[in-house]
GROMACS .gro file of N, CA and C in nm:
model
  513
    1UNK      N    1   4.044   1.272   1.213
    1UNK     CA    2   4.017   1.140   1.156
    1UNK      C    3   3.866   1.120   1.138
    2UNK      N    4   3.787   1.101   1.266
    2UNK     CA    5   3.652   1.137   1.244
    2UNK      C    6   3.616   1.209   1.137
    3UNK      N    7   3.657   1.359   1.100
    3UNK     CA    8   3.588   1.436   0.988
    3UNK      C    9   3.635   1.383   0.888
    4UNK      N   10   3.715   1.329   0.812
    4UNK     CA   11   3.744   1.240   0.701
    4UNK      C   12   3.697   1.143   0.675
    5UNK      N   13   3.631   1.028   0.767
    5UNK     CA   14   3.521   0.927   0.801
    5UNK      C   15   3.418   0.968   0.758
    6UNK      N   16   3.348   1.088   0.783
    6UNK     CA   17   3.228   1.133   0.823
    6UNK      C   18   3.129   1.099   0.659
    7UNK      N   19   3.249   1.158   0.593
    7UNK     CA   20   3.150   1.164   0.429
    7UNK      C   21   3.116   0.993   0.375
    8UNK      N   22   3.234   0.908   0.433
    8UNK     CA   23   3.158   0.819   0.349
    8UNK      C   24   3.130   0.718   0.455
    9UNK      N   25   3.051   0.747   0.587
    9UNK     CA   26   2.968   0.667   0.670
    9UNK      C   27   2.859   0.661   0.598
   10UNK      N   28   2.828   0.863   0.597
   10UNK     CA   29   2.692   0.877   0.544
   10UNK      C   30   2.700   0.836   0.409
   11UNK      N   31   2.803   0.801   0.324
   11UNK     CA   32   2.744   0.727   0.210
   11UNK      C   33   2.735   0.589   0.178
   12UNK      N   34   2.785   0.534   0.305
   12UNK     CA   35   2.784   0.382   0.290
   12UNK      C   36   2.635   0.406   0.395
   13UNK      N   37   2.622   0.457   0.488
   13UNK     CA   38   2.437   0.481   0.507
   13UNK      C   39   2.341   0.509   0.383
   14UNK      N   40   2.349   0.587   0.315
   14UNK     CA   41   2.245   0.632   0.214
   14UNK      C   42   2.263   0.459   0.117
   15UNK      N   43   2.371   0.434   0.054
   15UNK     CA   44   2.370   0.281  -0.022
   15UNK      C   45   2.290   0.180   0.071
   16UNK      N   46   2.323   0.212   0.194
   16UNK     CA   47   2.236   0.056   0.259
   16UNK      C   48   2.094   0.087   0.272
   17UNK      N   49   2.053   0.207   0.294
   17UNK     CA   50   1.897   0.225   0.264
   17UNK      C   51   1.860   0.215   0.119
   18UNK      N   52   1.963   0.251  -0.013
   18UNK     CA   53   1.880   0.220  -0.108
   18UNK      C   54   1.871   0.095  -0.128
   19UNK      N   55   1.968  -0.002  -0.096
   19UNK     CA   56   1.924  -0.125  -0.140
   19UNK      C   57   1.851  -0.194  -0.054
   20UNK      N   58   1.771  -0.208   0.021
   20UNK     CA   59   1.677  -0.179   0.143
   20UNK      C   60   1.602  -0.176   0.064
   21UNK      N   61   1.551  -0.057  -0.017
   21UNK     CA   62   1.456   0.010  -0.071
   21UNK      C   63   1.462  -0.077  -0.198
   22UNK      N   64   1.535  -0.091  -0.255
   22UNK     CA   65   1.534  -0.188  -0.424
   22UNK      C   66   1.498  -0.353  -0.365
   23UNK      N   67   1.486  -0.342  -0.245
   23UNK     CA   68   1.465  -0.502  -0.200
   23UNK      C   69   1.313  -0.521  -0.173
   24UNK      N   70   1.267  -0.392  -0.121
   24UNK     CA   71   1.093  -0.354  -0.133
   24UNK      C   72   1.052  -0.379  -0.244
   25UNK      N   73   1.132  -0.299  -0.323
   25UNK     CA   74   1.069  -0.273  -0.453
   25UNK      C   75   1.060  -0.411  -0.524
   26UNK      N   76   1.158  -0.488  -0.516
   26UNK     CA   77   1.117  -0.602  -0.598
   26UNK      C   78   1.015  -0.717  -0.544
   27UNK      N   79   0.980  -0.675  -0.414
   27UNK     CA   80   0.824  -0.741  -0.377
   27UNK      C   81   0.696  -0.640  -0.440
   28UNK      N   82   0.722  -0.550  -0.462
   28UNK     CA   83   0.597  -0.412  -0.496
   28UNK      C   84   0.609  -0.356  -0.581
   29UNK      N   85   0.679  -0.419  -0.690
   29UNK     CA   86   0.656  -0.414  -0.860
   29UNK      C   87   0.552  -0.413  -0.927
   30UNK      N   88   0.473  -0.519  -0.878
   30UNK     CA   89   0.369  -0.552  -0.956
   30UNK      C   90   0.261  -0.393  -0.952
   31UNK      N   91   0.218  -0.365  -0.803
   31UNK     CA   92   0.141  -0.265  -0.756
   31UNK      C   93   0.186  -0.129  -0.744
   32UNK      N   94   0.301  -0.073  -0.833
   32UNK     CA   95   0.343   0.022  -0.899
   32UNK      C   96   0.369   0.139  -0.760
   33UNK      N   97   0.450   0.042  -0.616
   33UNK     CA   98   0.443   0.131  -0.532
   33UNK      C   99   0.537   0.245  -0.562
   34UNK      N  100   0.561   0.366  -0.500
   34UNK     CA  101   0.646   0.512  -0.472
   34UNK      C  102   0.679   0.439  -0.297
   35UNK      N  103   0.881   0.481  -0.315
   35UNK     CA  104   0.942   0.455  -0.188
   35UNK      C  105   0.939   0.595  -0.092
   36UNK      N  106   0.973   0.573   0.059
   36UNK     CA  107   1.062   0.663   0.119
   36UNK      C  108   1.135   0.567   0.269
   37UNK      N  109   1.165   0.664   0.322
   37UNK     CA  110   1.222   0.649   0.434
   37UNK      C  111   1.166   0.751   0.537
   38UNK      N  112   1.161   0.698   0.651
   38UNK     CA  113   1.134   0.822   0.775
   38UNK      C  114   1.179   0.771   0.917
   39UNK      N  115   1.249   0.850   0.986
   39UNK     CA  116   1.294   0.823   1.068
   39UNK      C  117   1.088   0.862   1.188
   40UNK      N  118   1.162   0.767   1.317
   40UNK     CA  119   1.057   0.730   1.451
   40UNK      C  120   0.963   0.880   1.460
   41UNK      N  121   0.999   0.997   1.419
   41UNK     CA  122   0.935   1.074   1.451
   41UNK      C  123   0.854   1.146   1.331
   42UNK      N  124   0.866   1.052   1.202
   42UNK     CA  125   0.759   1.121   1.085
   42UNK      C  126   0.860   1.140   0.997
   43UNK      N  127   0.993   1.228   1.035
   43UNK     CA  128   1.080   1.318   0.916
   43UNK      C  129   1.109   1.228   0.822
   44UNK      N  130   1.081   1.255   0.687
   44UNK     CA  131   1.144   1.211   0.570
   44UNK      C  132   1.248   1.209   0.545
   45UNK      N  133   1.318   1.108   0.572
   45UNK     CA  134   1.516   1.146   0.534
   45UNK      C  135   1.509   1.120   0.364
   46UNK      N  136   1.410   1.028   0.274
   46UNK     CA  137   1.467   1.017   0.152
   46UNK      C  138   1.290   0.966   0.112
   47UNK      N  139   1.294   1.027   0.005
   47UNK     CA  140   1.156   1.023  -0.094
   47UNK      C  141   1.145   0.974  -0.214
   48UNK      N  142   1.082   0.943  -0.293
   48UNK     CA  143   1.141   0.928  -0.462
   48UNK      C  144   1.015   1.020  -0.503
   49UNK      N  145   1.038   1.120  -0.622
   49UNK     CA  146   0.903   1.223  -0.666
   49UNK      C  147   0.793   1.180  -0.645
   50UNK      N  148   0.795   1.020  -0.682
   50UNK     CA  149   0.629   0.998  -0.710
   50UNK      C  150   0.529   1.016  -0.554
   51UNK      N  151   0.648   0.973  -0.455
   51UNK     CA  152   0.581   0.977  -0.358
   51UNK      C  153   0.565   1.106  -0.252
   52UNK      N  154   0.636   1.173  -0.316
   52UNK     CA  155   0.600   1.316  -0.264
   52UNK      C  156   0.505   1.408  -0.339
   53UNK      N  157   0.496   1.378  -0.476
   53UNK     CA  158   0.372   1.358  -0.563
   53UNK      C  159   0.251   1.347  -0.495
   54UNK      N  160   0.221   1.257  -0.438
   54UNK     CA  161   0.101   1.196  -0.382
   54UNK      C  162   0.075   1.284  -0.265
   55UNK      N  163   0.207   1.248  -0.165
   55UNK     CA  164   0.138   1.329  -0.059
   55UNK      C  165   0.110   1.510  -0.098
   56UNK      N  166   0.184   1.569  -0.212
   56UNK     CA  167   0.124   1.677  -0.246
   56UNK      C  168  -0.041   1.682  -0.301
   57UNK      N  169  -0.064   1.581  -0.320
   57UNK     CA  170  -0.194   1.531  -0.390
   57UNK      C  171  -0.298   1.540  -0.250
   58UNK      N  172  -0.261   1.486  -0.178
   58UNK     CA  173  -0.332   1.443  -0.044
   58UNK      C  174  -0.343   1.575   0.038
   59UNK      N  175  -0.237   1.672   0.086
   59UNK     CA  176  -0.224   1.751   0.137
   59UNK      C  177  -0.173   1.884   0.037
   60UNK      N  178  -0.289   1.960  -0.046
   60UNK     CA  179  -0.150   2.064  -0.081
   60UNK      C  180  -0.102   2.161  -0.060
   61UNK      N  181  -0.145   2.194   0.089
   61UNK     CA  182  -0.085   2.349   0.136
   61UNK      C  183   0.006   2.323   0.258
   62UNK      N  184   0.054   2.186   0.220
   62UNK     CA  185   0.187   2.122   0.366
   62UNK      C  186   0.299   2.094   0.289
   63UNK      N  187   0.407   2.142   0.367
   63UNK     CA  188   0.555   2.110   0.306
   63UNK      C  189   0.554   1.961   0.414
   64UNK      N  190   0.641   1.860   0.315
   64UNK     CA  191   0.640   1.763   0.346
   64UNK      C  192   0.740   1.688   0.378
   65UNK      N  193   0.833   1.807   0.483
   65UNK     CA  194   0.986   1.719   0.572
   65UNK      C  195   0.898   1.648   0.610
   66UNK      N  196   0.824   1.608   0.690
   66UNK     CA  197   0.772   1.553   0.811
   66UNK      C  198   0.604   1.520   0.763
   67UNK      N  199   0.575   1.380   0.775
   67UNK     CA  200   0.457   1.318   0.739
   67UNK      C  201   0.350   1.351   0.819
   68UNK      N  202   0.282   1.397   0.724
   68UNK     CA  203   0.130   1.465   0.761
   68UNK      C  204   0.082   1.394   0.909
   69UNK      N  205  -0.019   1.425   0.958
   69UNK     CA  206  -0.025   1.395   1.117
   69UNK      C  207  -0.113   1.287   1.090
   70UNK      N  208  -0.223   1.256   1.009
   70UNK     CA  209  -0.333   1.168   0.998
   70UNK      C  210  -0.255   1.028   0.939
   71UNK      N  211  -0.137   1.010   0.834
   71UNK     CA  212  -0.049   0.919   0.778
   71UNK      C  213   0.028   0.900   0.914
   72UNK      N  214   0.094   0.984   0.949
   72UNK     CA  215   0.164   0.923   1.090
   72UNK      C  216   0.147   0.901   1.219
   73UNK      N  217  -0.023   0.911   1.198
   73UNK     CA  218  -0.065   0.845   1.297
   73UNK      C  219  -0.110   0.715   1.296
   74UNK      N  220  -0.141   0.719   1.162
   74UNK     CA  221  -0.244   0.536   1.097
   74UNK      C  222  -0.142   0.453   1.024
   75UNK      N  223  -0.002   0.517   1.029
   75UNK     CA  224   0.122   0.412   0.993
   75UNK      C  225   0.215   0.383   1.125
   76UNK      N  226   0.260   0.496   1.229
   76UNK     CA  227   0.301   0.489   1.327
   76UNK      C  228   0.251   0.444   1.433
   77UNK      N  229   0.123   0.528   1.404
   77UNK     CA  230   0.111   0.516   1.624
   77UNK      C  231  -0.056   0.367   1.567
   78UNK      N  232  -0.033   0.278   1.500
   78UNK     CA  233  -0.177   0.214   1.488
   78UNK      C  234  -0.098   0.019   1.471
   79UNK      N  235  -0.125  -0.021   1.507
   79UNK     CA  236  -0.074  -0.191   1.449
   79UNK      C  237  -0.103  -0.213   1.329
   80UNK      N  238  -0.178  -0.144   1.237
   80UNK     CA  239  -0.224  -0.148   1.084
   80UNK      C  240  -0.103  -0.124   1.015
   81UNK      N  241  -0.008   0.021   1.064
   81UNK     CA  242   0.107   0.039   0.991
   81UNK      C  243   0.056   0.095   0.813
   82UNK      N  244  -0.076   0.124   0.880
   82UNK     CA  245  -0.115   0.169   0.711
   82UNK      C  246  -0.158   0.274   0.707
   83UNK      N  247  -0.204   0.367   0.589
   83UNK     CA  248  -0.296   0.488   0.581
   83UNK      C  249  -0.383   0.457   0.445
   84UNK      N  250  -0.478   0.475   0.435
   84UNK     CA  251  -0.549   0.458   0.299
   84UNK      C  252  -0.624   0.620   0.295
   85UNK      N  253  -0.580   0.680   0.249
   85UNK     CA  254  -0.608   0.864   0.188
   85UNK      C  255  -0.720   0.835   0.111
   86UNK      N  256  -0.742   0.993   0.053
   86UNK     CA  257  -0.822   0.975  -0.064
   86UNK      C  258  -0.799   0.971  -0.202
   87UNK      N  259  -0.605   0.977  -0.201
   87UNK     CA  260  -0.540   0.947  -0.346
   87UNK      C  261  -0.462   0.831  -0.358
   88UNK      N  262  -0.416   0.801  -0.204
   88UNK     CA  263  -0.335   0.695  -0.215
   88UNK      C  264  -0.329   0.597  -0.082
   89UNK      N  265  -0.303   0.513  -0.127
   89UNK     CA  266  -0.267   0.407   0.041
   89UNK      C  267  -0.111   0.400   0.039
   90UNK      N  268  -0.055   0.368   0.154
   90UNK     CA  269   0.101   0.379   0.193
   90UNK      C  270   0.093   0.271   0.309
   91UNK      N  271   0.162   0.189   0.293
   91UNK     CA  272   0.162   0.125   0.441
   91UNK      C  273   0.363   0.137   0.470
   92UNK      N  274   0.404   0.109   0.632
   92UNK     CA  275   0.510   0.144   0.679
   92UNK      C  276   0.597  -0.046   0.740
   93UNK      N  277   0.703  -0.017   0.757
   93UNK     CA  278   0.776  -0.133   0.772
   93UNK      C  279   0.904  -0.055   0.884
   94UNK      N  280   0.862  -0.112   1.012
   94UNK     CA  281   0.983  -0.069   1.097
   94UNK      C  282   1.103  -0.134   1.031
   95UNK      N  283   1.243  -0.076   1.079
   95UNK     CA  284   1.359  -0.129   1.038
   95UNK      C  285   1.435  -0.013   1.170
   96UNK      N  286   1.489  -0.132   1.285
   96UNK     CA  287   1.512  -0.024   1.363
   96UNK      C  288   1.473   0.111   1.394
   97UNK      N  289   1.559   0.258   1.394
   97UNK     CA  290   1.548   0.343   1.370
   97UNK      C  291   1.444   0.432   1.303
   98UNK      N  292   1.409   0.308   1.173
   98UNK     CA  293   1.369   0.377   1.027
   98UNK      C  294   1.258   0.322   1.002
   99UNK      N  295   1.193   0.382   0.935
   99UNK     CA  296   1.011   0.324   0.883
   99UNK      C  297   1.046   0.320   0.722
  100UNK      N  298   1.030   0.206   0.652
  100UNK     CA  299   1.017   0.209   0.525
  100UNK      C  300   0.911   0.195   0.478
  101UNK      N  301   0.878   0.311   0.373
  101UNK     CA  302   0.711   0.314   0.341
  101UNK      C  303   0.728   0.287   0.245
  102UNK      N  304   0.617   0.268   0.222
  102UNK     CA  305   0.588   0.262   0.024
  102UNK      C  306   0.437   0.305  -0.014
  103UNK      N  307   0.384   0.351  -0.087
  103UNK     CA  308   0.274   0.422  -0.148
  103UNK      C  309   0.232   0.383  -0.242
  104UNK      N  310   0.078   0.366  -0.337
  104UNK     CA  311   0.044   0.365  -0.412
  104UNK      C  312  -0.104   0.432  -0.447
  105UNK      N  313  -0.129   0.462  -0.573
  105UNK     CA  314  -0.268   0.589  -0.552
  105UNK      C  315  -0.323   0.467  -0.591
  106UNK      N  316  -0.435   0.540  -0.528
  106UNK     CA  317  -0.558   0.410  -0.465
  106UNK      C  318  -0.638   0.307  -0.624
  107UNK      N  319  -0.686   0.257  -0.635
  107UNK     CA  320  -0.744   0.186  -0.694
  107UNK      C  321  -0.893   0.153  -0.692
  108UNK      N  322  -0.985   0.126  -0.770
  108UNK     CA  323  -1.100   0.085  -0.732
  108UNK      C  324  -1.144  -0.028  -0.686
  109UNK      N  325  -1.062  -0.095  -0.639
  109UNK     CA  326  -1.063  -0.207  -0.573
  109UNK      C  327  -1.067  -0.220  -0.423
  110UNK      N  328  -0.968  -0.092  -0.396
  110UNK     CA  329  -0.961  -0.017  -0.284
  110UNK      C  330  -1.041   0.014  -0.195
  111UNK      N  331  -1.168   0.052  -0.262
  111UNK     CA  332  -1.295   0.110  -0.209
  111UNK      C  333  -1.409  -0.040  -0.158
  112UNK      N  334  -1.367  -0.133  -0.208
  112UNK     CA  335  -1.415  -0.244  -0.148
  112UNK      C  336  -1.403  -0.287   0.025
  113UNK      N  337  -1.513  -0.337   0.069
  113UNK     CA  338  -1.504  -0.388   0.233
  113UNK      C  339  -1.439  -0.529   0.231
  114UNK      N  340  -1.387  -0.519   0.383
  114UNK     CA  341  -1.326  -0.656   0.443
  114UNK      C  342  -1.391  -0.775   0.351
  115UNK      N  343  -1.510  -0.784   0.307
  115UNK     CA  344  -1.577  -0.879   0.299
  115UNK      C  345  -1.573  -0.898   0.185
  116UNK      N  346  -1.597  -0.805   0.079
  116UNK     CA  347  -1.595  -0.796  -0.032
  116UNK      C  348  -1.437  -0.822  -0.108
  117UNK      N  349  -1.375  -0.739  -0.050
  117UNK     CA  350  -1.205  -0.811  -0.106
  117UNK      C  351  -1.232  -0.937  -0.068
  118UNK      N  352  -1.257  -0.996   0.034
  118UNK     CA  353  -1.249  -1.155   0.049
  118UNK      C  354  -1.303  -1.212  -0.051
  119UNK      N  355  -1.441  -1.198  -0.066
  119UNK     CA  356  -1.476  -1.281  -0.170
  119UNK      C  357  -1.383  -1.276  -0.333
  120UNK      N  358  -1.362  -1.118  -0.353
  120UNK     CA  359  -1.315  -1.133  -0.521
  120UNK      C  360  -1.176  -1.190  -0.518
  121UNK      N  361  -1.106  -1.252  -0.335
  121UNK     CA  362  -0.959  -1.255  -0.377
  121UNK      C  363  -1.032  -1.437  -0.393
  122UNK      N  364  -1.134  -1.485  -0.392
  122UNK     CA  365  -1.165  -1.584  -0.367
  122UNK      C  366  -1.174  -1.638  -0.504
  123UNK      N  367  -1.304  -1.517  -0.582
  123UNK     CA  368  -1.345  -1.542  -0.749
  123UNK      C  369  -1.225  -1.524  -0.745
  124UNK      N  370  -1.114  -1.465  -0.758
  124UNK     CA  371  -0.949  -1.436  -0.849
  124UNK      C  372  -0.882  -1.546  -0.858
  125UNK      N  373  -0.955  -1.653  -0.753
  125UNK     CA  374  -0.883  -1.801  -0.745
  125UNK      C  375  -0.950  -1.853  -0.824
  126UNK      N  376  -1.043  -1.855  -0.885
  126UNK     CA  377  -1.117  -1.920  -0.995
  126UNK      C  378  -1.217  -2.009  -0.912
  127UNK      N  379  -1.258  -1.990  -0.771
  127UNK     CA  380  -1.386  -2.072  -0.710
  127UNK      C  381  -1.527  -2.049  -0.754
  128UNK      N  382  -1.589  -2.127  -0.741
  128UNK     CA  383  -1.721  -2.066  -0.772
  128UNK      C  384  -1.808  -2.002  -0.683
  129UNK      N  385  -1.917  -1.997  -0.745
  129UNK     CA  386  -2.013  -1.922  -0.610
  129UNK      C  387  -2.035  -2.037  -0.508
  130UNK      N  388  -2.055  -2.113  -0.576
  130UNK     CA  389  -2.099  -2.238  -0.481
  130UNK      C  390  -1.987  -2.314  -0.353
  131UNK      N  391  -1.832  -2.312  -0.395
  131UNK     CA  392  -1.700  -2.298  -0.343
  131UNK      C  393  -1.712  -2.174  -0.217
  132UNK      N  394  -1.764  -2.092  -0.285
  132UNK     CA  395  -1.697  -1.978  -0.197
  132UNK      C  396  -1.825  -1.981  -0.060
  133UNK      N  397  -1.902  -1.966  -0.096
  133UNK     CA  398  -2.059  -2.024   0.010
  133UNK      C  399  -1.992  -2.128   0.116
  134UNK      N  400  -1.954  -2.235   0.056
  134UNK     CA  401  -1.958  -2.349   0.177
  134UNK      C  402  -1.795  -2.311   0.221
  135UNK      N  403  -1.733  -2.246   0.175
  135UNK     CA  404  -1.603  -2.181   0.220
  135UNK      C  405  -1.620  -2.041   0.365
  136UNK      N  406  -1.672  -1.968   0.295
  136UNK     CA  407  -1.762  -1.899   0.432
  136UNK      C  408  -1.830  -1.892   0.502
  137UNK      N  409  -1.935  -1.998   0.472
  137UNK     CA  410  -2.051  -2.057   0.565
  137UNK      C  411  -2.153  -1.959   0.529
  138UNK      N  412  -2.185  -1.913   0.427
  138UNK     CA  413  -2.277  -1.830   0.376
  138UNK      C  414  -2.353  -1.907   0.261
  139UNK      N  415  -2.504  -1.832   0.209
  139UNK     CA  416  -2.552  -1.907   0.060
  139UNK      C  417  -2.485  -1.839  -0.058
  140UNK      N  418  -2.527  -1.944  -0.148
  140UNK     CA  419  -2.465  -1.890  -0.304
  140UNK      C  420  -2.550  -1.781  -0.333
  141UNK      N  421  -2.639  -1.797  -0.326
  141UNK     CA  422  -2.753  -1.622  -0.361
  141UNK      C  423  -2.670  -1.528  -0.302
  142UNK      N  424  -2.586  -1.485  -0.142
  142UNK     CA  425  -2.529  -1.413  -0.086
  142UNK      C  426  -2.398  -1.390  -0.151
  143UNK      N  427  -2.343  -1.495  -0.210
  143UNK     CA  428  -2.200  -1.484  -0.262
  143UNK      C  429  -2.238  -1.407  -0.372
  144UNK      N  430  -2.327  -1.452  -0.481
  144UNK     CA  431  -2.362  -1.379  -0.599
  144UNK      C  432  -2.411  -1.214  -0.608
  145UNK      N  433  -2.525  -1.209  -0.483
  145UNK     CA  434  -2.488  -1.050  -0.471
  145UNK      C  435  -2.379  -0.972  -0.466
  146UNK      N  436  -2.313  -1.071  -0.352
  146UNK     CA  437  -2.146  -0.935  -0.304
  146UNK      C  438  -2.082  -0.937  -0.424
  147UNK      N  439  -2.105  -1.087  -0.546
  147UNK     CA  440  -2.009  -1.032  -0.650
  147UNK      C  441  -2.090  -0.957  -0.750
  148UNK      N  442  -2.224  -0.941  -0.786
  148UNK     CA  443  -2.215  -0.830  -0.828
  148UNK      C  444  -2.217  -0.708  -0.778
  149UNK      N  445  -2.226  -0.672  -0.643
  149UNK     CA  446  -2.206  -0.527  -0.597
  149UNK      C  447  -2.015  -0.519  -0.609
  150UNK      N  448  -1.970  -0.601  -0.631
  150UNK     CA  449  -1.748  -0.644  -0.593
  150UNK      C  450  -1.765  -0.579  -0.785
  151UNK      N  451  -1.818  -0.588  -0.830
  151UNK     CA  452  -1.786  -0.580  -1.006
  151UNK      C  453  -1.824  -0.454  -1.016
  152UNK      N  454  -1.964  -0.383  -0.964
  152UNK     CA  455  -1.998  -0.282  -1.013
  152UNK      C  456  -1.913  -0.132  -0.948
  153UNK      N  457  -1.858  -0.163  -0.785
  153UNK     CA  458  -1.785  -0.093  -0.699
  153UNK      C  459  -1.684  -0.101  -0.769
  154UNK      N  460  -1.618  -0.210  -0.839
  154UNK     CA  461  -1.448  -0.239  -0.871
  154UNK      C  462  -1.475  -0.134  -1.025
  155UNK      N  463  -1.588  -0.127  -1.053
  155UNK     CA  464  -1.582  -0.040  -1.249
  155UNK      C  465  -1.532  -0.159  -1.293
  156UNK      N  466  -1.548  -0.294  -1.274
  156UNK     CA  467  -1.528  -0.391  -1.378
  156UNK      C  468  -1.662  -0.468  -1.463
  157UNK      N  469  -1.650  -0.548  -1.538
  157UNK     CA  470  -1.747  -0.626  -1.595
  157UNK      C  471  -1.739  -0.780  -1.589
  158UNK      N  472  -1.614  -0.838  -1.559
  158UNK     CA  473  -1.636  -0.966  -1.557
  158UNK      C  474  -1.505  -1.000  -1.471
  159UNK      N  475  -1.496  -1.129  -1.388
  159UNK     CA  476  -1.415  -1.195  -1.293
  159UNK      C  477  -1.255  -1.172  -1.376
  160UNK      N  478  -1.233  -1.134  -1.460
  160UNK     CA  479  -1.088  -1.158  -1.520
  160UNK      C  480  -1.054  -1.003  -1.508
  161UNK      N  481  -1.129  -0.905  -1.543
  161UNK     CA  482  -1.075  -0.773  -1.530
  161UNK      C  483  -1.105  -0.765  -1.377
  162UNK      N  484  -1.134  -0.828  -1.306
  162UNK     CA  485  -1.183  -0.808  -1.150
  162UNK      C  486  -1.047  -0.877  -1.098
  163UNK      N  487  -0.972  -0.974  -1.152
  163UNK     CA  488  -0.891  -1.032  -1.077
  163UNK      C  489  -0.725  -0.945  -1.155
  164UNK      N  490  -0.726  -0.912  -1.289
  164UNK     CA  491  -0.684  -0.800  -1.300
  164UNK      C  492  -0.636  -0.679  -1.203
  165UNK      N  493  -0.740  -0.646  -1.158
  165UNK     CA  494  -0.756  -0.513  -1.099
  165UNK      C  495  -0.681  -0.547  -0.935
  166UNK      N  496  -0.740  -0.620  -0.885
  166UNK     CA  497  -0.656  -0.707  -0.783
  166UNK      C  498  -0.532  -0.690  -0.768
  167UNK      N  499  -0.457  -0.761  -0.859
  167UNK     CA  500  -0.287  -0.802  -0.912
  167UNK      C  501  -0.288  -0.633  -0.891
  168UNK      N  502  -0.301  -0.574  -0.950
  168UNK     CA  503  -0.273  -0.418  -0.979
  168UNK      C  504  -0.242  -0.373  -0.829
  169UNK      N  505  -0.330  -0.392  -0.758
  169UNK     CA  506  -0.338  -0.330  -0.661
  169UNK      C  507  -0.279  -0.359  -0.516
  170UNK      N  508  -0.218  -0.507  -0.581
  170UNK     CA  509  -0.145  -0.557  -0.462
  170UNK      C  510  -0.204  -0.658  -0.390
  171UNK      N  511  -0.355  -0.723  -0.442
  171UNK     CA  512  -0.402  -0.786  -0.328
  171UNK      C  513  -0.420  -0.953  -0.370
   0.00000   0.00000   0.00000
């Protein structure tokens, strides 16, 4: 009885992780993430190309049952639950058993500091320099530097392809 069970546990398992996974996905549409799955100890039970793509990108002389040691250490063993590579960022989502990741190759937006995403998620709100100053307790001369060093780091030219680039990227 058991062995007659057996085939469609595991396929009523594999359906409940994909729609799991299509339930990610419709929060991480916008930022063009790649899914998987991994069970507590790294192993990949389910991938989609793009995201094995990447980590071939990241690593390419590792077969990739089992998530590279530097990703499963800065998604697993860290409270960040994230990795930011040098092709892509991935952050992880316990679910019991299972870690649901998701991936995306990095962005130039990416390369921005704590401080600097703050401010452009600030310009993306349409504040001004002067808004964003008495908002951080900083001067407008200071706000106006970080946004032009936030424009020239992002490869943008003006607050709309800067807030653009943002949306893209998830932030």
């Amino acid at each position: 009885m058991m062995q007659a069970a057996a085939p469609h546990l595991m396929e009523a398992w594999t359906v409940n992780h994909i729609v799991h996974l299509e339930q990610i996905r419709a929060t991480a549409a916008e930022a063009r993430w790649s899914l998987a799955i991994a069970d507590a100890a790294g192993h990949l039970v389910f991938a989609e190309s793009d995201f094995e793509s990447m980590l071939c990108a990241e690593w390419p002389a590792s077969r990739h049952i089992v998530l590279p040691a530097p990703m499963y250490d800065n998604i697993f063993g860290t409270n960040q639950n994230r990795y930011a590579g040098r092709t892509f960022i991935a952050t992880g989502t316990p679910s019991r058993s299972l870690w649901f990741l998701k991936a995306r190759r990095r962005h130039p937006v990416d390369s921005l500091t704590a401080r600097e995403r703050e401010i452009a998620q600030l310009i993306a709100q349409g504040m001004t320099h002067k808004e964003i100053a008495r908002r951080l307790g900083i001067a407008p001369a200071t706000v106006r530097n970080h946004a032009q060093a936030i424009l020239k780091r992002a490869d943008v030219h003006n607050n709309a392809e800067l807030t653009t680039q943002l949306k893209r990227a998830g932030y």
